[in-house]
Coordinates of N, CA and C in Angstrom, one line a residue:
M1 N 43.1 -39.6 23.0 CA 42.0 -38.6 23.0 C 42.5 -37.4 22.3
R2 N 41.6 -36.8 21.5 CA 41.9 -35.7 20.7 C 41.8 -34.4 21.5
S3 N 42.6 -33.4 21.1 CA 42.5 -32.1 21.8 C 41.3 -31.4 21.3
S4 N 40.9 -30.3 22.1 CA 39.8 -29.5 21.7 C 40.0 -28.8 20.4
S5 N 41.3 -28.4 20.2 CA 41.6 -27.7 18.9 C 41.4 -28.6 17.7
T6 N 41.8 -29.9 17.9 CA 41.7 -30.9 16.8 C 40.2 -31.1 16.6
M7 N 39.4 -31.3 17.7 CA 38.0 -31.5 17.5 C 37.3 -30.3 16.8
L8 N 37.7 -29.1 17.1 CA 37.2 -27.9 16.5 C 37.5 -27.9 15.0
A9 N 38.7 -28.2 14.7 CA 39.1 -28.3 13.2 C 38.3 -29.4 12.5
L10 N 38.1 -30.5 13.1 CA 37.3 -31.6 12.5 C 35.9 -31.1 12.3
S11 N 35.4 -30.4 13.3 CA 34.0 -29.9 13.2 C 33.8 -28.9 12.1
R12 N 34.8 -28.0 12.0 CA 34.7 -27.0 10.9 C 34.8 -27.7 9.5
A13 N 35.7 -28.7 9.4 CA 35.8 -29.4 8.1 C 34.5 -30.1 7.8
G14 N 33.9 -30.7 8.8 CA 32.6 -31.4 8.5 C 31.5 -30.4 8.2
S15 N 31.6 -29.2 8.8 CA 30.6 -28.1 8.5 C 30.8 -27.7 7.1
T16 N 32.1 -27.5 6.7 CA 32.4 -27.0 5.3 C 31.9 -28.1 4.3
R17 N 32.1 -29.4 4.6 CA 31.6 -30.4 3.7 C 30.1 -30.4 3.6
R18 N 29.4 -30.2 4.7 CA 27.9 -30.1 4.7 C 27.5 -28.9 3.9
Q19 N 28.1 -27.8 4.0 CA 27.7 -26.6 3.3 C 27.9 -26.8 1.8
L20 N 29.0 -27.5 1.4 CA 29.3 -27.8 0.0 C 28.2 -28.7 -0.5
W21 N 27.9 -29.8 0.3 CA 26.9 -30.7 -0.1 C 25.5 -30.0 -0.3
R22 N 25.2 -29.1 0.6 CA 23.9 -28.4 0.6 C 23.9 -27.5 -0.7
R23 N 25.0 -26.9 -1.0 CA 25.0 -26.1 -2.2 C 24.8 -26.9 -3.5
R24 N 25.5 -28.1 -3.5 CA 25.3 -29.0 -4.7 C 23.9 -29.5 -4.8
L25 N 23.3 -29.8 -3.6 CA 21.9 -30.2 -3.6 C 21.0 -29.1 -4.1
F26 N 21.2 -27.9 -3.7 CA 20.4 -26.8 -4.1 C 20.5 -26.6 -5.6
V27 N 21.7 -26.6 -6.1 CA 22.0 -26.4 -7.6 C 21.3 -27.5 -8.4
S28 N 21.3 -28.8 -7.8 CA 20.7 -29.9 -8.5 C 19.2 -29.7 -8.5
M29 N 18.6 -29.2 -7.4 CA 17.2 -29.0 -7.3 C 16.7 -28.0 -8.2
V30 N 17.5 -26.9 -8.3 CA 17.1 -25.8 -9.3 C 17.2 -26.3 -10.7
A31 N 18.3 -27.1 -11.0 CA 18.4 -27.7 -12.4 C 17.2 -28.6 -12.7
L32 N 16.7 -29.3 -11.7 CA 15.6 -30.2 -12.0 C 14.3 -29.4 -12.0
A33 N 14.2 -28.3 -11.3 CA 12.9 -27.6 -11.2 C 12.5 -27.0 -12.5
V34 N 13.4 -26.5 -13.3 CA 13.0 -25.9 -14.6 C 12.3 -26.9 -15.5
P35 N 13.0 -28.1 -15.8 CA 12.3 -29.0 -16.7 C 11.0 -29.6 -16.1
L36 N 11.0 -29.8 -14.8 CA 9.8 -30.4 -14.2 C 8.7 -29.4 -14.2
T37 N 9.0 -28.1 -14.0 CA 7.9 -27.1 -14.1 C 7.4 -27.0 -15.6
T38 N 8.3 -27.2 -16.5 CA 7.9 -27.2 -17.9 C 7.0 -28.3 -18.2
V39 N 7.3 -29.5 -17.7 CA 6.4 -30.7 -17.9 C 5.0 -30.5 -17.3
F40 N 5.0 -29.9 -16.0 CA 3.7 -29.7 -15.4 C 2.9 -28.6 -16.2
L41 N 3.5 -27.6 -16.6 CA 2.8 -26.6 -17.4 C 2.3 -27.0 -18.7
A42 N 3.0 -28.0 -19.3 CA 2.6 -28.5 -20.6 C 1.4 -29.4 -20.5
Q43 N 1.0 -29.8 -19.3 CA -0.1 -30.7 -19.2 C -1.2 -30.1 -18.3
P44 N -2.1 -29.3 -19.0 CA -3.2 -28.6 -18.2 C -4.1 -29.6 -17.6
A45 N -4.6 -29.3 -16.4 CA -5.5 -30.1 -15.7 C -6.9 -30.0 -16.2
A46 N -7.6 -31.1 -16.2 CA -9.0 -31.1 -16.6 C -9.8 -30.3 -15.5
A47 N -11.0 -29.8 -15.9 CA -11.8 -28.9 -15.0 C -12.1 -29.6 -13.7
S48 N -12.2 -30.9 -13.6 CA -12.5 -31.5 -12.4 C -11.3 -32.0 -11.6
E49 N -10.1 -31.7 -12.1 CA -8.9 -32.1 -11.4 C -8.2 -30.9 -10.7
L50 N -7.3 -31.2 -9.9 CA -6.5 -30.2 -9.3 C -5.6 -29.5 -10.3
A51 N -5.2 -28.3 -10.0 CA -4.3 -27.5 -11.0 C -3.0 -28.3 -11.2
A52 N -2.5 -28.2 -12.3 CA -1.2 -28.8 -12.7 C -0.1 -28.3 -11.8
V53 N -0.1 -27.0 -11.5 CA 0.8 -26.3 -10.6 C 0.0 -25.5 -9.6
P54 N 0.5 -25.3 -8.4 CA -0.3 -24.5 -7.4 C -0.2 -23.0 -7.8
P55 N -1.1 -22.2 -7.3 CA -1.0 -20.8 -7.6 C 0.3 -20.3 -7.0
M56 N 1.1 -19.7 -7.9 CA 2.4 -19.2 -7.5 C 2.6 -17.7 -7.9
G57 N 3.4 -17.0 -7.1 CA 3.7 -15.6 -7.4 C 4.7 -15.0 -6.5
Y58 N 4.7 -13.7 -6.6 CA 5.7 -12.9 -5.8 C 4.9 -12.0 -4.8
N59 N 5.3 -12.0 -3.6 CA 4.7 -11.1 -2.6 C 5.8 -10.2 -2.0
T60 N 5.5 -8.9 -1.9 CA 6.5 -7.9 -1.6 C 7.0 -7.9 -0.2
W61 N 6.2 -8.5 0.8 CA 6.5 -8.3 2.2 C 7.9 -8.8 2.6
N62 N 8.3 -10.0 2.2 CA 9.6 -10.5 2.7 C 10.8 -9.7 2.2
D63 N 10.7 -9.0 1.1 CA 11.8 -8.2 0.6 C 11.8 -6.8 1.0
F64 N 10.6 -6.2 1.2 CA 10.5 -4.8 1.5 C 9.7 -4.4 2.7
E65 N 8.9 -5.3 3.3 CA 8.0 -4.9 4.4 C 7.3 -3.6 4.0
C66 N 7.5 -2.5 4.7 CA 6.8 -1.3 4.4 C 7.6 -0.3 3.5
D67 N 8.8 -0.7 3.2 CA 9.6 0.2 2.4 C 9.3 0.0 0.9
I68 N 8.1 0.3 0.5 CA 7.6 0.1 -0.9 C 7.3 1.4 -1.6
S69 N 7.4 1.3 -2.9 CA 7.0 2.3 -3.8 C 6.7 1.7 -5.2
A70 N 5.8 2.3 -5.9 CA 5.5 1.8 -7.2 C 6.7 1.6 -8.1
A71 N 7.6 2.6 -8.1 CA 8.8 2.5 -8.9 C 9.7 1.3 -8.5
K72 N 9.9 1.1 -7.2 CA 10.7 0.0 -6.7 C 10.1 -1.3 -7.1
L73 N 8.8 -1.5 -6.9 CA 8.2 -2.7 -7.1 C 8.1 -3.1 -8.6
L74 N 7.9 -2.0 -9.4 CA 7.9 -2.2 -10.9 C 9.2 -2.8 -11.3
Q75 N 10.3 -2.3 -10.8 CA 11.6 -2.8 -11.1 C 11.7 -4.3 -10.8
V76 N 11.2 -4.7 -9.7 CA 11.2 -6.2 -9.3 C 10.4 -6.9 -10.3
A77 N 9.2 -6.5 -10.6 CA 8.3 -7.2 -11.5 C 8.9 -7.3 -12.9
E78 N 9.6 -6.2 -13.4 CA 10.2 -6.3 -14.7 C 11.4 -7.3 -14.7
K79 N 12.1 -7.4 -13.6 CA 13.2 -8.4 -13.5 C 12.7 -9.8 -13.5
L80 N 11.6 -10.0 -12.7 CA 11.0 -11.4 -12.6 C 10.5 -11.8 -14.0
A81 N 9.9 -10.8 -14.7 CA 9.3 -11.2 -16.0 C 10.5 -11.4 -17.0
K82 N 11.5 -10.6 -16.9 CA 12.7 -10.8 -17.8 C 13.4 -12.2 -17.6
L83 N 13.4 -12.6 -16.3 CA 14.0 -13.9 -15.9 C 13.1 -15.1 -16.3
G84 N 11.9 -14.8 -16.8 CA 11.0 -15.9 -17.2 C 10.1 -16.5 -16.2
F85 N 10.0 -15.8 -15.0 CA 9.1 -16.4 -14.0 C 7.7 -16.6 -14.4
V86 N 7.2 -15.7 -15.2 CA 5.8 -15.8 -15.7 C 5.6 -17.1 -16.4
N87 N 6.6 -17.4 -17.3 CA 6.5 -18.6 -18.1 C 6.6 -19.9 -17.3
L88 N 7.2 -19.7 -16.1 CA 7.4 -20.9 -15.2 C 6.1 -21.1 -14.3
G89 N 5.1 -20.2 -14.4 CA 3.9 -20.4 -13.6 C 3.7 -19.4 -12.5
Y90 N 4.7 -18.5 -12.3 CA 4.5 -17.5 -11.3 C 3.5 -16.4 -11.9
Q91 N 2.3 -16.6 -11.5 CA 1.2 -15.8 -12.1 C 1.0 -14.5 -11.4
Y92 N 1.2 -14.4 -10.1 CA 0.7 -13.3 -9.3 C 1.8 -12.4 -8.8
F93 N 1.6 -11.1 -8.9 CA 2.4 -10.1 -8.2 C 1.6 -9.5 -7.2
V94 N 1.9 -9.7 -5.9 CA 1.0 -9.2 -4.8 C 1.7 -8.2 -4.0
I95 N 1.1 -7.0 -3.9 CA 1.6 -6.0 -3.0 C 1.0 -6.2 -1.6
D96 N 1.9 -6.3 -0.7 CA 1.5 -6.6 0.7 C 1.2 -5.3 1.5
D97 N 1.2 -5.4 2.8 CA 0.8 -4.3 3.7 C 1.6 -3.1 3.3
C98 N 1.0 -1.9 3.7 CA 1.6 -0.6 3.6 C 1.3 0.1 2.2
W99 N 0.6 -0.6 1.3 CA 0.2 0.1 0.1 C -0.8 1.2 0.3
M100 N -1.6 1.0 1.4 CA -2.7 1.9 1.6 C -2.3 3.1 2.5
A101 N -3.0 4.2 2.3 CA -2.8 5.4 3.1 C -3.2 5.0 4.6
K102 N -2.8 5.9 5.5 CA -3.1 5.6 6.9 C -4.5 5.8 7.3
T103 N -5.3 6.4 6.5 CA -6.7 6.6 6.7 C -7.5 6.3 5.5
R104 N -8.8 6.0 5.6 CA -9.7 5.9 4.5 C -10.1 7.2 4.0
D105 N -10.6 7.3 2.8 CA -11.0 8.6 2.2 C -12.3 9.1 2.9
K106 N -12.8 10.2 2.5 CA -14.0 10.8 3.1 C -15.3 9.9 2.8
H107 N -15.2 9.0 1.9 CA -16.3 8.1 1.6 C -16.2 6.8 2.3
G108 N -15.1 6.6 3.0 CA -14.8 5.4 3.7 C -14.1 4.3 2.9
N109 N -13.6 4.7 1.8 CA -12.8 3.8 0.9 C -11.3 3.7 1.3
L110 N -10.7 2.6 1.1 CA -9.3 2.5 1.2 C -8.7 3.4 0.0
Q111 N -7.6 3.9 0.3 CA -6.9 4.7 -0.8 C -5.4 4.4 -0.7
P112 N -4.8 4.5 -1.9 CA -3.3 4.2 -1.9 C -2.5 5.2 -1.2
D113 N -1.4 4.8 -0.6 CA -0.5 5.8 0.0 C 0.0 6.7 -1.1
P114 N -0.2 8.0 -1.0 CA 0.1 8.9 -2.0 C 1.6 9.1 -2.3
V115 N 2.4 8.7 -1.3 CA 3.9 8.8 -1.6 C 4.3 7.5 -2.3
A116 N 3.9 6.3 -1.8 CA 4.3 5.1 -2.4 C 3.7 4.8 -3.8
F117 N 2.5 5.3 -4.0 CA 1.8 5.1 -5.3 C 1.2 6.4 -5.7
P118 N 2.0 7.3 -6.2 CA 1.5 8.7 -6.6 C 0.6 8.7 -7.7
N119 N 0.6 7.7 -8.6 CA -0.3 7.6 -9.7 C -1.5 6.6 -9.4
G120 N -1.5 6.1 -8.2 CA -2.6 5.2 -7.8 C -2.3 3.8 -8.1
V121 N -3.2 2.9 -7.6 CA -3.0 1.5 -7.7 C -3.4 1.0 -9.1
V122 N -4.4 1.6 -9.7 CA -4.8 1.2 -11.0 C -3.7 1.3 -12.1
A123 N -3.0 2.4 -12.0 CA -1.9 2.6 -13.0 C -0.8 1.6 -12.7
F124 N -0.5 1.3 -11.5 CA 0.5 0.3 -11.1 C 0.0 -1.1 -11.6
A125 N -1.2 -1.4 -11.3 CA -1.8 -2.7 -11.7 C -1.7 -2.9 -13.2
R126 N -2.0 -1.9 -14.0 CA -1.9 -2.0 -15.5 C -0.5 -2.3 -15.9
K127 N 0.5 -1.7 -15.3 CA 1.9 -2.0 -15.6 C 2.3 -3.5 -15.3
I128 N 1.8 -3.9 -14.1 CA 2.1 -5.3 -13.7 C 1.5 -6.3 -14.6
K129 N 0.2 -6.0 -15.0 CA -0.5 -6.9 -16.0 C 0.2 -6.9 -17.4
A130 N 0.7 -5.7 -17.8 CA 1.4 -5.7 -19.1 C 2.6 -6.5 -19.1
L131 N 3.2 -6.9 -17.9 CA 4.3 -7.8 -17.9 C 3.9 -9.2 -17.9
G132 N 2.6 -9.5 -17.8 CA 2.1 -10.9 -17.9 C 1.7 -11.4 -16.5
F133 N 1.8 -10.6 -15.5 CA 1.4 -11.1 -14.2 C -0.1 -10.8 -13.9
K134 N -0.7 -11.5 -13.0 CA -2.0 -11.1 -12.5 C -1.7 -10.3 -11.2
F135 N -2.6 -9.3 -10.9 CA -2.3 -8.4 -9.9 C -3.0 -8.8 -8.6
G136 N -2.3 -8.8 -7.5 CA -2.8 -9.1 -6.2 C -2.6 -8.0 -5.2
I137 N -3.4 -7.9 -4.1 CA -3.3 -6.9 -3.1 C -3.6 -7.5 -1.7
Y138 N -3.2 -6.8 -0.7 CA -3.3 -7.2 0.7 C -4.3 -6.4 1.4
T139 N -5.0 -7.1 2.3 CA -5.9 -6.5 3.3 C -5.8 -7.4 4.6
D140 N -6.6 -7.0 5.5 CA -6.6 -7.8 6.8 C -8.1 -7.9 7.2
R141 N -8.5 -9.0 7.8 CA -9.9 -9.2 8.2 C -10.3 -8.5 9.4
G142 N -9.3 -7.9 10.1 CA -9.5 -7.2 11.3 C -9.8 -5.7 11.1
P143 N -9.7 -4.9 12.1 CA -9.9 -3.4 12.0 C -8.7 -2.7 11.4
A144 N -7.5 -3.3 11.6 CA -6.2 -2.7 11.2 C -5.3 -3.8 10.6
T145 N -4.4 -3.4 9.7 CA -3.5 -4.4 9.2 C -2.4 -4.7 10.2
C146 N -1.5 -5.5 9.9 CA -0.4 -5.9 10.9 C 0.4 -4.7 11.3
V147 N 0.5 -3.7 10.5 CA 1.3 -2.5 10.9 C 0.4 -1.3 11.3
G148 N -0.9 -1.6 11.4 CA -1.8 -0.6 11.9 C -2.6 0.3 10.9
R149 N -2.5 -0.1 9.6 CA -3.2 0.7 8.6 C -4.7 0.2 8.5
P150 N -5.6 0.9 7.9 CA -7.0 0.5 7.8 C -7.1 -0.8 7.1
A151 N -8.0 -1.7 7.7 CA -8.2 -3.0 7.1 C -9.7 -3.1 6.8
S152 N -10.2 -4.4 6.5 CA -11.5 -4.6 6.0 C -12.6 -4.8 6.9
L153 N -12.4 -5.1 8.2 CA -13.5 -5.4 9.1 C -14.6 -4.3 9.0
G154 N -15.8 -4.7 8.7 CA -16.9 -3.7 8.6 C -17.0 -3.1 7.2
H155 N -16.0 -3.4 6.4 CA -15.9 -2.8 5.0 C -15.7 -3.8 3.9
E156 N -16.0 -5.1 4.3 CA -15.7 -6.2 3.4 C -16.2 -6.0 2.0
E157 N -17.5 -5.8 1.9 CA -18.2 -5.7 0.6 C -17.7 -4.4 -0.2
A158 N -17.5 -3.3 0.5 CA -17.0 -2.1 -0.2 C -15.6 -2.3 -0.7
D159 N -14.7 -3.0 0.2 CA -13.4 -3.2 -0.2 C -13.3 -4.2 -1.4
A160 N -14.1 -5.2 -1.4 CA -14.2 -6.2 -2.5 C -14.6 -5.5 -3.8
R161 N -15.6 -4.6 -3.7 CA -16.0 -3.8 -4.9 C -14.9 -2.9 -5.4
L162 N -14.2 -2.3 -4.4 CA -13.1 -1.4 -4.8 C -11.9 -2.2 -5.5
F163 N -11.6 -3.3 -4.9 CA -10.5 -4.2 -5.5 C -10.9 -4.6 -6.9
L164 N -12.2 -5.0 -7.0 CA -12.6 -5.4 -8.3 C -12.5 -4.3 -9.3
S165 N -12.9 -3.1 -8.9 CA -12.8 -1.9 -9.8 C -11.4 -1.6 -10.2
W166 N -10.4 -1.9 -9.3 CA -9.0 -1.7 -9.6 C -8.4 -2.8 -10.5
G167 N -9.1 -3.9 -10.7 CA -8.6 -5.0 -11.5 C -7.8 -6.0 -10.7
V168 N -8.0 -6.0 -9.4 CA -7.3 -7.0 -8.5 C -7.8 -8.4 -8.8
E169 N -6.9 -9.3 -9.0 CA -7.2 -10.7 -9.3 C -6.9 -11.7 -8.2
Y170 N -6.3 -11.2 -7.1 CA -5.9 -12.0 -6.0 C -5.9 -11.1 -4.7
V171 N -6.5 -11.6 -3.6 CA -6.5 -10.8 -2.4 C -5.9 -11.7 -1.3
K172 N -4.8 -11.1 -0.7 CA -4.2 -11.8 0.5 C -5.0 -11.2 1.7
N173 N -5.7 -12.0 2.4 CA -6.5 -11.5 3.5 C -5.8 -12.0 4.8
D174 N -5.1 -11.2 5.5 CA -4.3 -11.5 6.7 C -5.2 -11.6 7.9
G175 N -4.7 -11.9 9.0 CA -5.4 -12.0 10.3 C -4.6 -11.5 11.5
C176 N -4.2 -10.3 11.4 CA -3.4 -9.7 12.6 C -4.3 -9.3 13.7

């Protein structure tokens, strides 16, 4: 019968082997992804077929949550473009919750957070589009976003018109 210290050492060795195997698998998957993505992008779908690749892009929430600013997000977009993500099919750059001010303006419109987006959303969207991305934005179908900022309930048509006027090409509509 093996001692508990021997069993622990064997368990750690097995864990290390599994981690090494997972790393190798990940590297292999990444190595395969680039040529496969190129193959899929090289064969556009007919109008009646599904897209050759799904809609893909970057969303700010998982990296930044509410700690966003136009300058910080532009750095991310520039890096993604430089790394070739646009050419691999990552079409959208989507700013998630917290882009908007904590209240609507006097006309009832959403407005950008003046600290995070001092030059407004339109200026930011132009820079994102100049990098080759399509621009996306976040809202919620309820009265408030997940963090309590103004959302679209009761303002759906006005918000849609506002987003259109800003050049938004993708809307993430949450349900908090």
